[in-house]
Short mmCIF file of C-alpha atoms in Angstrom, two decimals:
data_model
loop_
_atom_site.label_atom_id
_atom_site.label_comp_id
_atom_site.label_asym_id
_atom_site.label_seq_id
_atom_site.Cartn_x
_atom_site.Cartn_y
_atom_site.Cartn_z
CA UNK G 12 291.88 91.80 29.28
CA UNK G 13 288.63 90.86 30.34
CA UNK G 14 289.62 87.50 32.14
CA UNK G 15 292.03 90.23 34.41
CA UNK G 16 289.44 92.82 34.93
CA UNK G 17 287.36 89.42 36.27
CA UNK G 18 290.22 88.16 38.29
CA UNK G 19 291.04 91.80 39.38
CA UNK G 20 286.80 92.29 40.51
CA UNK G 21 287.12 88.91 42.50
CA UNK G 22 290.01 89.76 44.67
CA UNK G 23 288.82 93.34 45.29
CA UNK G 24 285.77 91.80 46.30
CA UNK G 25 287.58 88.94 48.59
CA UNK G 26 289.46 91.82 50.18
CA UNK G 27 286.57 93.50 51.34
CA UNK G 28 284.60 90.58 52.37
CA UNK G 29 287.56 89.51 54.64
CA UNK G 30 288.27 93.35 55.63
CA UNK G 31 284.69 93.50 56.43
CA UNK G 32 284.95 90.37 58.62
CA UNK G 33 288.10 91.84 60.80
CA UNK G 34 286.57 94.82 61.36
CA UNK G 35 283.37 93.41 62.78
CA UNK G 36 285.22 91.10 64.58
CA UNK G 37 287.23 93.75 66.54
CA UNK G 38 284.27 96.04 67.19
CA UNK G 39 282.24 93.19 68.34
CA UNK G 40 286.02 92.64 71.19
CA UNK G 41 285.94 96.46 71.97
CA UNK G 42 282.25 96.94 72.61
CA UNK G 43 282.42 93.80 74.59
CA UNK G 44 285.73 94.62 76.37
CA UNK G 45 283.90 98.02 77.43
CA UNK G 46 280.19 96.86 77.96
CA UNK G 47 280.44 96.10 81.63
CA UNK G 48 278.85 96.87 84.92
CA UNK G 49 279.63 98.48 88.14
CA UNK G 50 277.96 97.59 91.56
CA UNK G 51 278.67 97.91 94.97
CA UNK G 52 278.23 95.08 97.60
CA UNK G 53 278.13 95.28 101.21
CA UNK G 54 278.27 92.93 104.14
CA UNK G 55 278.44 93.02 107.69
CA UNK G 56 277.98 91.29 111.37
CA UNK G 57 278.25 92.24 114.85
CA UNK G 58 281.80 92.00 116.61
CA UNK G 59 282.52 92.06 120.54
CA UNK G 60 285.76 94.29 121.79
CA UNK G 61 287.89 91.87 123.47
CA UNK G 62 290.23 94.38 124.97
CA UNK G 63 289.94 97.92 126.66
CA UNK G 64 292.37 101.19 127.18
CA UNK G 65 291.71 103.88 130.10
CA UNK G 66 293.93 106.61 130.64
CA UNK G 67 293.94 108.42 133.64
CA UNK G 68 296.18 111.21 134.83
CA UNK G 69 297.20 112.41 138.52
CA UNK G 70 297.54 115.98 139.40
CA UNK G 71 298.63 118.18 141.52
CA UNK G 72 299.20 122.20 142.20
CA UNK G 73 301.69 124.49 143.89
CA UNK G 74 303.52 127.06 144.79
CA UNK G 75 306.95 125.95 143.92
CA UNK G 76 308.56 123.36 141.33
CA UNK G 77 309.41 121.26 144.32
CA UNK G 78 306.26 121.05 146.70
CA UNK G 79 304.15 120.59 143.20
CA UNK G 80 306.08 117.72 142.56
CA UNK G 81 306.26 116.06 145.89
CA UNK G 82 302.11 116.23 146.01
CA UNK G 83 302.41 114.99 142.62
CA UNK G 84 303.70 112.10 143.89
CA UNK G 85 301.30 111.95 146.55
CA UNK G 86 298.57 111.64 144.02
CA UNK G 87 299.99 108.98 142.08
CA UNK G 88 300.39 106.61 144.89
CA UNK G 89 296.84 107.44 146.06
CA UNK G 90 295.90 106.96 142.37
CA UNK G 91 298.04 103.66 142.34
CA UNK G 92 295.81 102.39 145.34
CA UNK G 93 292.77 102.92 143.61
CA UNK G 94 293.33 101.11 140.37
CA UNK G 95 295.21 98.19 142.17
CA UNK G 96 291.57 98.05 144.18
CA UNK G 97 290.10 97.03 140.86
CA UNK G 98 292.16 94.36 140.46
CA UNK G 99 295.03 95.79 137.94
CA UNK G 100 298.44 94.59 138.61
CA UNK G 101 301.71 96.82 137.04
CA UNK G 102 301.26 94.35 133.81
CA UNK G 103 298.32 96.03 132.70
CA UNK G 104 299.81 99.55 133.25
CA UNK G 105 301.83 102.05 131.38
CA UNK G 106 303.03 105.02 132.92
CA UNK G 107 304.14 108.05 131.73
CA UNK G 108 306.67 110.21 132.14
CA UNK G 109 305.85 112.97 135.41
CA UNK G 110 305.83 116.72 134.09
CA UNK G 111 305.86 119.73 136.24
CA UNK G 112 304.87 122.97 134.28
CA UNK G 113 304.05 127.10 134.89
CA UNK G 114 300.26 127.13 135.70
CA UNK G 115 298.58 129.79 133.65
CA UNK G 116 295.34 132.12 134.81
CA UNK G 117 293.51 134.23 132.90
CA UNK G 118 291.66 136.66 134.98
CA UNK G 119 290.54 140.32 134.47
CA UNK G 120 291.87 143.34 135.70
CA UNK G 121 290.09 146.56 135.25
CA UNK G 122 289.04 146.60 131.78
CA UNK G 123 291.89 144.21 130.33
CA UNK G 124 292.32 139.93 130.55
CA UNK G 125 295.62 139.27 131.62
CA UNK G 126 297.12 135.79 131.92
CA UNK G 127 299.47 135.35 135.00
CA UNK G 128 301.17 132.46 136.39
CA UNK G 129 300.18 131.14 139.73
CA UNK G 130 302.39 128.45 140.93
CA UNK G 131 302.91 125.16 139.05
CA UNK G 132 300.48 121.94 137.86
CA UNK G 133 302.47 118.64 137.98
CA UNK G 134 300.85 115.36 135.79
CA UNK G 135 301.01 111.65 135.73
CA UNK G 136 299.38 109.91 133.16
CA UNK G 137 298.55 105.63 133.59
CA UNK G 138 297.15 103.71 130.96
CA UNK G 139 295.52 100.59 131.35
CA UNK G 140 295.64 97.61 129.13
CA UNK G 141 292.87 94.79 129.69
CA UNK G 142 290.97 92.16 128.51
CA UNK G 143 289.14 92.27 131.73
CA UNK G 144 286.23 94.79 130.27
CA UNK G 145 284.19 94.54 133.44
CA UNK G 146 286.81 95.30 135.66
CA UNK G 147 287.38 98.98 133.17
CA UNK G 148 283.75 99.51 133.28
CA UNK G 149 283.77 99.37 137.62
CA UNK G 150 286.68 101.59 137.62
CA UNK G 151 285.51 104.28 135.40
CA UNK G 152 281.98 104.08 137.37
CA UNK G 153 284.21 104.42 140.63
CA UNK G 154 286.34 107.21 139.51
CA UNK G 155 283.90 109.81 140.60
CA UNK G 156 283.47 109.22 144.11
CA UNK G 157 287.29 109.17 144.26
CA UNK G 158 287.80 112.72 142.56
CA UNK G 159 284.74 114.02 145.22
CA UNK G 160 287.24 112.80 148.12
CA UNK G 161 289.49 115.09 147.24
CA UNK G 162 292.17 114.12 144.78
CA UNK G 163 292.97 115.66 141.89
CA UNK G 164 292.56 113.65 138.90
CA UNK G 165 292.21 113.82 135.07
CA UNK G 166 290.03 111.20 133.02
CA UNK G 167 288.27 109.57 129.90
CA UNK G 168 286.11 107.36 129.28
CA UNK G 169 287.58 103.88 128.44
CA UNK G 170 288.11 103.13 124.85
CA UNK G 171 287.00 99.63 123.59
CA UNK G 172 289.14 97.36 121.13
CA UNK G 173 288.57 94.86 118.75
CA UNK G 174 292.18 92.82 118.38
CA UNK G 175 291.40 90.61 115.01
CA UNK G 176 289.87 93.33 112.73
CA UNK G 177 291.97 91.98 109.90
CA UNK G 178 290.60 88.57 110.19
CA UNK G 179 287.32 90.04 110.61
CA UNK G 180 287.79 92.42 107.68
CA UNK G 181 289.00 89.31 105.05
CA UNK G 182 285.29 87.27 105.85
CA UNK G 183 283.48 90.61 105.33
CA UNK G 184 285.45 91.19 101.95
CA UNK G 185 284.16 87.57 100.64
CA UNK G 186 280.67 88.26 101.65
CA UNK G 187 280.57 91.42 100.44
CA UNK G 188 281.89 90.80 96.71
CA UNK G 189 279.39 87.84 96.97
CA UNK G 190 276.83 90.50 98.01
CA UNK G 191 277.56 92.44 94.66
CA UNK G 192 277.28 89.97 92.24
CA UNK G 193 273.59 89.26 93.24
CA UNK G 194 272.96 93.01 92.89
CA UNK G 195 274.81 92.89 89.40
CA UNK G 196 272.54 89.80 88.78
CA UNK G 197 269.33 91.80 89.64
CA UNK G 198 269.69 94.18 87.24
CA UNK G 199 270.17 91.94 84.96
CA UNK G 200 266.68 90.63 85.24
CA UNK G 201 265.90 93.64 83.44
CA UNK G 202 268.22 93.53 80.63
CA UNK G 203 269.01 91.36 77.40
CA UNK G 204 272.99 91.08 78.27
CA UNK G 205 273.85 88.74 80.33
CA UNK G 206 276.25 88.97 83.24
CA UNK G 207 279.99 88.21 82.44
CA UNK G 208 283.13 86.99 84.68
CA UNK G 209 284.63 90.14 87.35
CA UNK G 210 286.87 92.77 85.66
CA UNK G 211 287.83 94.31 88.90
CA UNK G 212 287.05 94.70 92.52
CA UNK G 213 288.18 97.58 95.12
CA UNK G 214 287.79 97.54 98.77
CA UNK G 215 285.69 100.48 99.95
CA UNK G 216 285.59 102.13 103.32
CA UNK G 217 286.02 99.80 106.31
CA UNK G 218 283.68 100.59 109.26
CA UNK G 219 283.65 99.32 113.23
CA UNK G 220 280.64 101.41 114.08
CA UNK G 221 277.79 101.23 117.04
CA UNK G 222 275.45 98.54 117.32
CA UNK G 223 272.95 100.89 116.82
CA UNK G 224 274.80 103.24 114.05
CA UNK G 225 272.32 104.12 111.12
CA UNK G 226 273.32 103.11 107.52
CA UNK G 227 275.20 106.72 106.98
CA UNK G 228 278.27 105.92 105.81
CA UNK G 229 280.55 106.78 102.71
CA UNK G 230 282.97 105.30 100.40
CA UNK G 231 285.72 107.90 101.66
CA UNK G 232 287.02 107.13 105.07
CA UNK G 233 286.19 104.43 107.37
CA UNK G 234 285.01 104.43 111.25
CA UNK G 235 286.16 102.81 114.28
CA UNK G 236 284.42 103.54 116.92
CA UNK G 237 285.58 102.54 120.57
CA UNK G 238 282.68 104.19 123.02
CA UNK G 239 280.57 100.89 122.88
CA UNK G 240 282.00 97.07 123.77
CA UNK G 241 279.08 95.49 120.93
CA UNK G 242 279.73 97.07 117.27
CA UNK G 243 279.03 96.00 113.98
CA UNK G 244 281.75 95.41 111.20
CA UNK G 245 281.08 96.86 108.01
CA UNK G 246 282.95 96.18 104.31
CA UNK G 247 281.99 98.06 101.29
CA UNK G 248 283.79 96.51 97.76
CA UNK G 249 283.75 98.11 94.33
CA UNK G 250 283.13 94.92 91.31
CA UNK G 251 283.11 95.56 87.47
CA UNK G 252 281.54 92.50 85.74
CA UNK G 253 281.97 92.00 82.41
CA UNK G 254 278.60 91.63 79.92
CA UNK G 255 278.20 89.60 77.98
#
């Protein structure tokens, strides 16, 4: 009886030596499996548009459908003259169906607004297509003097492209995971773990913004702006490194 109770002791004892042993050995794999880091890392470099859009629209007013439409057409061959001046053959334009509509007034009468129609408003909208960014820039500067002669003409201001922004984003992706494992590495410095392989990675907000756009950005949306010909490229990513 005593030689079991002794054989009985040892194996309990065994059992919770080697239970003991699992257990730490799987809380040591979950607190390491959670014990990680999160950083962001950013990177970025000026970019050049390479290609340019500006739409402009002809117009024209009358009385009736037809005389609004046949000074319609008026306009867009006067309009036609002056963009061919700048050097843009029919390649580089893309133009839009005409539309002649009810021209609306609002104008008072007595103590009331009313809104009347007077006559008609016929449009033409062109849009140019170039790579030829100093040619778009003459235009638009020219546009004004040929409104003050007396045409009728709707505008904006030319919008400015960058064609390879998926090339350009993959580089800034590499640079800017790069970018966040020397931040995760910096804090570091001031702890006693030591920095692990990635868990994860996210691509933030992608950003085509002013060359002289502050640092204001978020995480939420991206920018692409297309006022200015130089911009700057800008990748945020999202890394998880394990520690270790």
């Amino acid at each position: 009886m005593s030689r079991s109770v002794v054989v009985f002791g040892a194996l309990v004892a065994i059992g919770l030596i080697l239970g003991a042993f699992v257990l730490g050995y799987q809380a040591r794999n979950i607190g390491s499996g959670r014990s990680s880091i999160v950083v962001k890392g950013l990177a970025e470099k000026p970019v050049k548009a390479d290609n340019a859009e500006w739409q402009v629209t002809a117009k024209a007013f009358g009385q009736t459908f037809p005389e609004t439409l046949q000074k319609l057409r008026q306009e867009k061959a006067a309009l036609d003259g002056f963009i061919g001046r700048y050097g843009f053959g029919k390649s580089t334009l893309d133009e839009k169906a005409e539309t002649v509509e009810p021209n609306f007034v609002t104008r008072q009468e007595g103590d009331n607004m009313i809104t009347v129609q007077e006559g008609f408003v016929g449009r033409q909208t062109v849009v140019v297509t170039t790579g030829a960014l100093d040619k778009i820039i003459a235009a638009s500067k020219g546009v004004m003097d040929y409104k003050a002669s007396g045409h009728e003409l709707e505008y904006q201001e030319p919008r400015y492209l960058v064609s390879n922004l998926e090339d350009i984003k993959m580089s800034l992706i590499s640079a800017a995971t790069e970018n966040a494992k020397k931040r995760a590495e910096e804090f570091m410095k001031h702890s006693d773990a030591r920095l692990g392989a990635m868990r994860s990675a996210s691509q933030g907000a992608f950003y085509i913004l002013p060359n002289t756009a502050d640092a204001r950005t978020d995480d939420y949306g991206g920018t692409y702006d297309k006022s200015t010909i130089d911009k700057i490229a800008r990748v945020v990513v999202t890394v998880e490194f394990r520690l270790e």
